PDB file of C-alpha atoms in Angstrom:
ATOM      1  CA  UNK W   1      25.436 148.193 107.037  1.00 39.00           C
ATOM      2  CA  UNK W   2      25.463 151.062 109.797  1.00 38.00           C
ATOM      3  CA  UNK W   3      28.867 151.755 108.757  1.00 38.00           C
ATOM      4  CA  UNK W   4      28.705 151.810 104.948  1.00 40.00           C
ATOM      5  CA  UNK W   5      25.696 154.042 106.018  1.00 40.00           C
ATOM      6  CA  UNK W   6      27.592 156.704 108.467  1.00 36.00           C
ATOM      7  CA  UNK W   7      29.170 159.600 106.523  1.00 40.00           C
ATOM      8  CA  UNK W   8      32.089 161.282 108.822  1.00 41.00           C
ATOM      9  CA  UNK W   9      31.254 165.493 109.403  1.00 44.00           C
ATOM     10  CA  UNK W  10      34.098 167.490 108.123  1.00 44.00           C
ATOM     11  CA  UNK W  11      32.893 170.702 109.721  1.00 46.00           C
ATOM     12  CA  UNK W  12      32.512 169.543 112.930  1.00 46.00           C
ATOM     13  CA  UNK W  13      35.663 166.923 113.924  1.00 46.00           C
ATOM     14  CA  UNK W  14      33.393 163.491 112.814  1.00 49.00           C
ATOM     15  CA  UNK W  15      36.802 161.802 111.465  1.00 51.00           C
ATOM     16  CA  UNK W  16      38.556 162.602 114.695  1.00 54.00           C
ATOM     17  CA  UNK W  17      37.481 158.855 116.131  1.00 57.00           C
ATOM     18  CA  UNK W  18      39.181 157.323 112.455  1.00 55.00           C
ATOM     19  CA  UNK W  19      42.175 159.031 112.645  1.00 59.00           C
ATOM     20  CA  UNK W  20      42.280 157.489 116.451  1.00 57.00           C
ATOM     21  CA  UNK W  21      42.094 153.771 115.767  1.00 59.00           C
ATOM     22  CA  UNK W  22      44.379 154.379 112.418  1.00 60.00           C
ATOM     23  CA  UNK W  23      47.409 155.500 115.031  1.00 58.00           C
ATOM     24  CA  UNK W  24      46.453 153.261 117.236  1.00 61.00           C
ATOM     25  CA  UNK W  25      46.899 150.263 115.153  1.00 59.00           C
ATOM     26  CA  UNK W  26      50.583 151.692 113.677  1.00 56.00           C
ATOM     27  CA  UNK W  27      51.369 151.788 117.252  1.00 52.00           C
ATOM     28  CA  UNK W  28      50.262 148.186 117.790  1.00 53.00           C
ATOM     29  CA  UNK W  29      52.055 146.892 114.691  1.00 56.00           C
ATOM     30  CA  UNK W  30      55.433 148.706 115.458  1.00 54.00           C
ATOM     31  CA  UNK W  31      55.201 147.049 118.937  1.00 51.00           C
ATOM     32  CA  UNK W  32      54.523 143.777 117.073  1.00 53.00           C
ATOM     33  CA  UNK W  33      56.989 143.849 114.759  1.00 49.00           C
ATOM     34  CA  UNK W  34      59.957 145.170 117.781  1.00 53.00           C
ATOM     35  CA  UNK W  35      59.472 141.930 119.370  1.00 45.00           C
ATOM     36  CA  UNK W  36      59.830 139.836 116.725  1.00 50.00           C
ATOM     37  CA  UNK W  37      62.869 141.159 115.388  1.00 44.00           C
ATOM     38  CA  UNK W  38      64.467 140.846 118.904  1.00 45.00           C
ATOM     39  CA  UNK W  39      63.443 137.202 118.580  1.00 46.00           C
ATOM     40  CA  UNK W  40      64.980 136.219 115.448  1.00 44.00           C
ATOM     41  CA  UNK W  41      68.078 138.292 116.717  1.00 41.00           C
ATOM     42  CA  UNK W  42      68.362 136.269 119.548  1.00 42.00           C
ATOM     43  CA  UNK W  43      69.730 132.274 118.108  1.00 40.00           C
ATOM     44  CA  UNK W  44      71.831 134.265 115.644  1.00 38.00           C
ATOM     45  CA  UNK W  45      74.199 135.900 118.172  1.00 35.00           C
ATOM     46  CA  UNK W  46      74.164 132.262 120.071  1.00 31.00           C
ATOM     47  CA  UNK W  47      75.445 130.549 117.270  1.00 28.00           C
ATOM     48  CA  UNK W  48      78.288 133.473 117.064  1.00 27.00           C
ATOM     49  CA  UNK W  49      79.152 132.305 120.700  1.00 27.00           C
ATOM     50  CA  UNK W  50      79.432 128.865 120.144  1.00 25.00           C
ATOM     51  CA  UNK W  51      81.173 129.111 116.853  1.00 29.00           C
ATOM     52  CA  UNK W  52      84.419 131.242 118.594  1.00 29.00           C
ATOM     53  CA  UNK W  53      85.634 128.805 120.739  1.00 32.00           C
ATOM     54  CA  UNK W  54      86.236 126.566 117.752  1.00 33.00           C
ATOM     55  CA  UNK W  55      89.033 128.315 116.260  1.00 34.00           C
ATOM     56  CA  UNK W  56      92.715 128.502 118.349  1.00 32.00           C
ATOM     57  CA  UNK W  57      94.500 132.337 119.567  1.00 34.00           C
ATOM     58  CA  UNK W  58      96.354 132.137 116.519  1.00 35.00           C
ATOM     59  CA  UNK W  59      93.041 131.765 114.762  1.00 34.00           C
ATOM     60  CA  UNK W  60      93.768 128.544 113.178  1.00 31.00           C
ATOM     61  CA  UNK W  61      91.047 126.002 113.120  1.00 29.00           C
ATOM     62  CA  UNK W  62      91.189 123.756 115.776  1.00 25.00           C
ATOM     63  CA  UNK W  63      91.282 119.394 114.195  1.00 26.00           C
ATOM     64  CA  UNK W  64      90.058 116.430 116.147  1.00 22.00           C
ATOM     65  CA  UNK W  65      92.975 113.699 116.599  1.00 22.00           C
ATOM     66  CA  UNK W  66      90.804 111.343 114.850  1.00 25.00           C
ATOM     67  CA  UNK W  67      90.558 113.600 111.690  1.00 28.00           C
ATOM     68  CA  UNK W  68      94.636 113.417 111.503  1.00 32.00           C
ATOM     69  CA  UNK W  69      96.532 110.686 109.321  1.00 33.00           C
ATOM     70  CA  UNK W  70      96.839 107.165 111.163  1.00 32.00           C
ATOM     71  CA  UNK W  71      99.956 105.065 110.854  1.00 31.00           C
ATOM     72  CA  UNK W  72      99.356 102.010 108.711  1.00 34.00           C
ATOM     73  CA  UNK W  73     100.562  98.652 109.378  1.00 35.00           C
ATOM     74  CA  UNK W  74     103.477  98.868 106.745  1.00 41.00           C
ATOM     75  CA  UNK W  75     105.145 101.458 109.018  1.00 46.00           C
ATOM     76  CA  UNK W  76     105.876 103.200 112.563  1.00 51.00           C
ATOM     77  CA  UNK W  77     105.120 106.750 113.052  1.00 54.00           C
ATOM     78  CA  UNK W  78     107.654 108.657 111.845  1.00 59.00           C
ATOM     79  CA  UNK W  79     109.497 110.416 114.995  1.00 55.00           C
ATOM     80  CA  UNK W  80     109.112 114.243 114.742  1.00 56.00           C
ATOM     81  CA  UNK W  81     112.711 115.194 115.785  1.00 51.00           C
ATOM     82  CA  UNK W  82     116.499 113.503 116.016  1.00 60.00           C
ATOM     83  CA  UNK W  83     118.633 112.688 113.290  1.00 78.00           C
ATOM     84  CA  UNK W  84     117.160 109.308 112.280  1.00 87.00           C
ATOM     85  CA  UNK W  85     117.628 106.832 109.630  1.00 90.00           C
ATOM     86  CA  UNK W  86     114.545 104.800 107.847  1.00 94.00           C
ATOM     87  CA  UNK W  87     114.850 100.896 108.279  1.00 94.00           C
ATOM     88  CA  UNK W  88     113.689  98.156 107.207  1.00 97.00           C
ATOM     89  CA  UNK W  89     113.648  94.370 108.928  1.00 96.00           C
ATOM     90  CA  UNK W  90     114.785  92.764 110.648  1.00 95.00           C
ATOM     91  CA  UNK W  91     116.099  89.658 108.574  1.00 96.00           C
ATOM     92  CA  UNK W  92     117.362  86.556 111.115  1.00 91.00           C
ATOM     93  CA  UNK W  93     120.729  85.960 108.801  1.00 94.00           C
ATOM     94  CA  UNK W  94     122.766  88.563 106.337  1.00 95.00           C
ATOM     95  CA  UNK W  95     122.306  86.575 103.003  1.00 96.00           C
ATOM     96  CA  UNK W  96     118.170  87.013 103.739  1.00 96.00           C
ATOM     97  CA  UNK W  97     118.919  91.061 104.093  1.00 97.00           C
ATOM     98  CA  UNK W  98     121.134  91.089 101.073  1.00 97.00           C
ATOM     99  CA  UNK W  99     118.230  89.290  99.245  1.00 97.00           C
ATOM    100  CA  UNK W 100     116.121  91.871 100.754  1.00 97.00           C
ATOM    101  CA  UNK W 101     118.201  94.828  99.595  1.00 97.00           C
ATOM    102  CA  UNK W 102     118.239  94.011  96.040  1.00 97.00           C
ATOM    103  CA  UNK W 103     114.271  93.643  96.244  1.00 96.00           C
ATOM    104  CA  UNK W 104     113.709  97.074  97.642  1.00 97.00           C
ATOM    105  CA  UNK W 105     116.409  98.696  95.263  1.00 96.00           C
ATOM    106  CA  UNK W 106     114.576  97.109  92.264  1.00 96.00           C
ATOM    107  CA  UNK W 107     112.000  98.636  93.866  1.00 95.00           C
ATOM    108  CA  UNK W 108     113.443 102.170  93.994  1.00 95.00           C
ATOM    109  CA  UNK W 109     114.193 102.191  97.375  1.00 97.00           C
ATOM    110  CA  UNK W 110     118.100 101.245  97.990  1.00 97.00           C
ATOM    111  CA  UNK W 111     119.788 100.611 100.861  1.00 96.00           C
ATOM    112  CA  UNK W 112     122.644  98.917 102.789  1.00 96.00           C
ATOM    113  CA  UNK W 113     122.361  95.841 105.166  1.00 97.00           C
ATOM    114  CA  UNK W 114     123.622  96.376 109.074  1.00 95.00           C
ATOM    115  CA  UNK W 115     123.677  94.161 111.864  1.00 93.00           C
ATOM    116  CA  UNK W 116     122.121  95.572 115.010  1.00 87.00           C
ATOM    117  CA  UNK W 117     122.190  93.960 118.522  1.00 85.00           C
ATOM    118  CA  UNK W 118     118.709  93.202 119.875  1.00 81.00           C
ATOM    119  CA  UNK W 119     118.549  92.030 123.786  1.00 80.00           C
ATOM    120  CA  UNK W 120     115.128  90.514 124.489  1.00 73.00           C
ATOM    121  CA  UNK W 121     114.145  91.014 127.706  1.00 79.00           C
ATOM    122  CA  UNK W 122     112.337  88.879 130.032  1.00 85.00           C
ATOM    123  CA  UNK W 123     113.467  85.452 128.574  1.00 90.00           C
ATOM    124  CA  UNK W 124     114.242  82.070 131.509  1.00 94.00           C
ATOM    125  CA  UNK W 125     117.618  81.238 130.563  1.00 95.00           C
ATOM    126  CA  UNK W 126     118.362  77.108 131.315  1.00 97.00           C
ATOM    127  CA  UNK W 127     121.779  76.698 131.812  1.00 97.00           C
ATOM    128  CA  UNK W 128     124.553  74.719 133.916  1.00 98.00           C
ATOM    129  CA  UNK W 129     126.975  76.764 136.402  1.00 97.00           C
ATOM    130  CA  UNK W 130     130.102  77.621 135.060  1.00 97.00           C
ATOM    131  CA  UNK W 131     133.319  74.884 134.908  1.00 97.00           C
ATOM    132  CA  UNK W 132     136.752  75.501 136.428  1.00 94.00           C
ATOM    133  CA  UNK W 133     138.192  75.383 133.139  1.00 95.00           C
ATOM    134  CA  UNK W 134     136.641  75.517 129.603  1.00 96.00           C
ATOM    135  CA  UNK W 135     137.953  71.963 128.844  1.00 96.00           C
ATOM    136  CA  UNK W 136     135.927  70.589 131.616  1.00 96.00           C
ATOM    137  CA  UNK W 137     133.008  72.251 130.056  1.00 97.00           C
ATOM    138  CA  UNK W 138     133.917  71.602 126.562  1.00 97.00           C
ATOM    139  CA  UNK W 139     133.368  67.731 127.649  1.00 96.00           C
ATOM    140  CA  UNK W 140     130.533  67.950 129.183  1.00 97.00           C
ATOM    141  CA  UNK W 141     129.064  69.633 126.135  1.00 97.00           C
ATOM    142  CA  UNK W 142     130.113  66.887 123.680  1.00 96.00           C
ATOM    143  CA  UNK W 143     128.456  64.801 126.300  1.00 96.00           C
ATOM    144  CA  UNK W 144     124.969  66.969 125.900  1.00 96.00           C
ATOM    145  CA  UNK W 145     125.054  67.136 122.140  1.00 94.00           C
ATOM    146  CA  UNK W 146     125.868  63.444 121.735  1.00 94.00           C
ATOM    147  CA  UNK W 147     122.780  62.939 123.502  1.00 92.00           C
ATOM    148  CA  UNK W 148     121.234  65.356 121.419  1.00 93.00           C
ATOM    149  CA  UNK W 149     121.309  68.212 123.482  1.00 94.00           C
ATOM    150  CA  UNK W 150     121.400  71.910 121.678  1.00 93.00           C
ATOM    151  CA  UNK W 151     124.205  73.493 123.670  1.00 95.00           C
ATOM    152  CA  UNK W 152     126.597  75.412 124.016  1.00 96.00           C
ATOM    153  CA  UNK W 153     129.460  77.288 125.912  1.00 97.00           C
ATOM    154  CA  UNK W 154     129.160  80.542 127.091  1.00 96.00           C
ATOM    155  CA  UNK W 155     132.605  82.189 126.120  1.00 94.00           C
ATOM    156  CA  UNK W 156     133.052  85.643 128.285  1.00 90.00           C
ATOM    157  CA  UNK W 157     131.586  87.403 131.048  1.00 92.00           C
ATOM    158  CA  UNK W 158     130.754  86.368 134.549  1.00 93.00           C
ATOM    159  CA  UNK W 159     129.517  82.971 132.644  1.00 94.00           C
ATOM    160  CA  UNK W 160     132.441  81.996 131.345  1.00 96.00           C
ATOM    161  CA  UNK W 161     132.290  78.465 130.655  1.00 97.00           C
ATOM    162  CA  UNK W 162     128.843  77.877 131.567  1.00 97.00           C
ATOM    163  CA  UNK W 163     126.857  75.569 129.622  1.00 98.00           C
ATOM    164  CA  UNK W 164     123.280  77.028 127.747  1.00 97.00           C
ATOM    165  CA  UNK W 165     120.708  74.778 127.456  1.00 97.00           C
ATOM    166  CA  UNK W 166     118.314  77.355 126.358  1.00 94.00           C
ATOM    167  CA  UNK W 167     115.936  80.203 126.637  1.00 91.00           C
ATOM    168  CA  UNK W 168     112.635  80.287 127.287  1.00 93.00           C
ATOM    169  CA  UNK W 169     109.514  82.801 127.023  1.00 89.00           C
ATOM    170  CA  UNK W 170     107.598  80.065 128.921  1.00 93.00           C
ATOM    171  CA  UNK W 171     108.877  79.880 132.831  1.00 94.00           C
ATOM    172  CA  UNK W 172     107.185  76.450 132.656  1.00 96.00           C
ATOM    173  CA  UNK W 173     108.965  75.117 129.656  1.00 96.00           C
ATOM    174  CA  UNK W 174     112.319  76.553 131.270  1.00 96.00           C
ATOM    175  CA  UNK W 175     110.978  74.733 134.575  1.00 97.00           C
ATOM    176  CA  UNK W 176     110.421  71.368 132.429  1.00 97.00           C
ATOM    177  CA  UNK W 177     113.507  71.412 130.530  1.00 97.00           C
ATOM    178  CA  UNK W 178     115.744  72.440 134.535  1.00 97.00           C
ATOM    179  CA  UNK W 179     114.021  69.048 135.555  1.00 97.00           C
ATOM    180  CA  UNK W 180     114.848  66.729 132.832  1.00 96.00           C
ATOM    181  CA  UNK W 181     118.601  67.646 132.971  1.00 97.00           C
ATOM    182  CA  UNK W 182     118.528  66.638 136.772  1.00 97.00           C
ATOM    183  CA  UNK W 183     117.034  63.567 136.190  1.00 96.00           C
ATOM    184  CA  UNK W 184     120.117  62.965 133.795  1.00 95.00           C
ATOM    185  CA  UNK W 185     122.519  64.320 136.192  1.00 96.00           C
ATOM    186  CA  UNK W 186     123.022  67.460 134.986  1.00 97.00           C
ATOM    187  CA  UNK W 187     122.724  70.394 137.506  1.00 96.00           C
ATOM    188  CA  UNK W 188     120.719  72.923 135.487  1.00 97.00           C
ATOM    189  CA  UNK W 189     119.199  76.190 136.696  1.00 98.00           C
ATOM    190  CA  UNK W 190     117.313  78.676 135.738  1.00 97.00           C
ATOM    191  CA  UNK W 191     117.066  82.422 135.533  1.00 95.00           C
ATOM    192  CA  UNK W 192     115.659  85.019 134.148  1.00 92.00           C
ATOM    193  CA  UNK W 193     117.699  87.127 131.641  1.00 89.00           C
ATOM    194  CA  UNK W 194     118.274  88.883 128.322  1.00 81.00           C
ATOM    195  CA  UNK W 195     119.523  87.392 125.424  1.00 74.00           C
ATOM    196  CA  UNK W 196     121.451  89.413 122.360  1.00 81.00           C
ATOM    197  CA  UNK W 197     120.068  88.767 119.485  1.00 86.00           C
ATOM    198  CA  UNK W 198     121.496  89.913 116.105  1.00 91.00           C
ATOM    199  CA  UNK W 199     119.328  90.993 113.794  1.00 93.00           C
ATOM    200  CA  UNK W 200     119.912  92.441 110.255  1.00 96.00           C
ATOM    201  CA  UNK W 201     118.132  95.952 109.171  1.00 96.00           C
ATOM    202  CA  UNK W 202     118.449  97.880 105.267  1.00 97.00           C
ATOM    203  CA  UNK W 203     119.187 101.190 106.057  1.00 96.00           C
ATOM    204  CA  UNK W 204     117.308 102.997 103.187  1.00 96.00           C
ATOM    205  CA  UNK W 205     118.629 106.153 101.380  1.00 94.00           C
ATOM    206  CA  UNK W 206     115.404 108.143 100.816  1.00 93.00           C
ATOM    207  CA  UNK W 207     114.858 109.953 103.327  1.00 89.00           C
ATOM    208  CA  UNK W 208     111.297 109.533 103.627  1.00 91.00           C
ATOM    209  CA  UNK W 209     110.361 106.370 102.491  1.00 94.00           C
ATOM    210  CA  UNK W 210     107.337 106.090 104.024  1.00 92.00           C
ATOM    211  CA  UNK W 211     105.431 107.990 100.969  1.00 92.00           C
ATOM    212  CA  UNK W 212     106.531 105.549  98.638  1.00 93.00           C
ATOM    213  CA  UNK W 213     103.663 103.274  97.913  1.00 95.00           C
ATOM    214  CA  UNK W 214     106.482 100.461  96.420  1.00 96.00           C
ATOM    215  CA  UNK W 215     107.335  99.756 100.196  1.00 96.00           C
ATOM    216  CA  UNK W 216     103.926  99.594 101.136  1.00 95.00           C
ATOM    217  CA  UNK W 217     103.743  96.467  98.993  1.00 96.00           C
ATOM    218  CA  UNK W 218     107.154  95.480  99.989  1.00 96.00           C
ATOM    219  CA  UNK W 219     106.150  94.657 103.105  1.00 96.00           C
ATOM    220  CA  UNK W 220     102.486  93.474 102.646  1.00 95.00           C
ATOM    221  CA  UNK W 221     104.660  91.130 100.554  1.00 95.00           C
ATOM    222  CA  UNK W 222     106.596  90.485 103.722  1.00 96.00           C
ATOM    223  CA  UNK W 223     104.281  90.696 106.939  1.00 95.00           C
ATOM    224  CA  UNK W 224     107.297  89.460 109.328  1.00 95.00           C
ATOM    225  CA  UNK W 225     109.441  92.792 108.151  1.00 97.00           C
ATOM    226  CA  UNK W 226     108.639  96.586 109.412  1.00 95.00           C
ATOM    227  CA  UNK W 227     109.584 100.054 109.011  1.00 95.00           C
ATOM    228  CA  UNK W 228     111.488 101.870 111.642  1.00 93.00           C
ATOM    229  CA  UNK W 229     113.919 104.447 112.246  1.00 91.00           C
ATOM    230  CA  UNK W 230     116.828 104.335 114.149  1.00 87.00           C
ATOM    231  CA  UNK W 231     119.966 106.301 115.015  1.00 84.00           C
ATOM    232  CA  UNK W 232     122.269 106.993 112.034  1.00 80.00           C
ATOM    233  CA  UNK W 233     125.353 107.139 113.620  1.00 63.00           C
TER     234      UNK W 233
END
């Protein structure tokens, strides 16, 4: 009421005390409004920061190794340099790679069979020293196999005319089967070895097989077989 009442004196300065507060409150409000915008400023240029390190110096986007492509069962990782041939295998005998062949050729995928020497490591080889002659220890084999032994002689190398009686993964099955043969009579040892094994591979055409969903079912067709590359000389 005692303002709507009070009437400001032009001719003497009465609006002098108006004019006062009106600055004073633009003065307030500029203030106000200064700090805010330095506040909102403020997370913005953080999340600039953060986001910079994300990118590499050549300014391509860094990627997380679990975003990249995983191998699948059906095949290795394909190597990233070396001249290298796609395979597929390994087959125990020839005829069961041939068989293969034709599969993966109806398939779309042809290839051509090879043998390739495999030594597995770390196998107890059961065997009897080596004869002064190889009729000596062509004897003594019949004698094994007539007895139902699986034999045989070895024919070269520093075992020349040794005996095999076997090899074993197992140290204690290599250990059982050295004590039955000299309970017969038979002077067996053992000791750890390699053995070659041949094994038969396709060597595939295409060059980059592994994008060909027919050899994905190929081989989920065939869990014993694999994809690999090897040397292609």
């Amino acid at each position: 009421m005692a303002l709507s009442a009070w009437q400001p004196d032009n001719n003497n300065g009465g609006g002098t005390p108006v004019r006062w507060i009106f600055y004073s409150l633009l003065v307030v409000n500029l203030v106000y409004l200064g700090v805010q915008l330095t506040k909102s400023l403020a997370p913005g240029e953080a999340a600039v920061s953060l986001r910079v390190p994300a990118q590499s110096a050549g300014g391509d986007p860094l990627v997380l190794l679990s975003e990249r492509s995983q191998p699948t069962r059906e095949g290795a990782r394909r190597p990233e340099s070396g001249s290298l041939c796609a395979v597929v295998g390994p087959w125990e005998s020839r005829d069961a790679a041939h068989a293969g062949a034709v599969q993966l050729k109806a398939a779309g995928l042809p290839g051509r069979v090879r043998a390739l020497t495999i030594q597995k490591d770390r196998l107890n080889w059961v065997y009897l020293p080596p004869y002064a002659d190889r009729e000596r220890a062509l004897r003594v084999l019949h004698e094994l196999q007539d007895h139902g032994v699986d034999s045989f002689v070895v024919k070269d190398g520093e075992d020349a005319n040794a005996i095999s009686l076997g090899y074993f993964s197992s140290a204690e099955s290599a250990e059982g089967l050295r004590v039955k043969m000299r309970n017969a009579g038979y002077p067996a040892f053992v000791r750890e070895t390699s053995r070659a094994v041949t094994e038969y591979w396709v060597y595939l055409a295409d060059p980059k097989p592994e994008e060909k969903p027919e050899l994905n079912i190929f081989l989920q067709a065939n869990q014993s077989l694999k994809l690999d590359w090897v040397a292609c000389s």
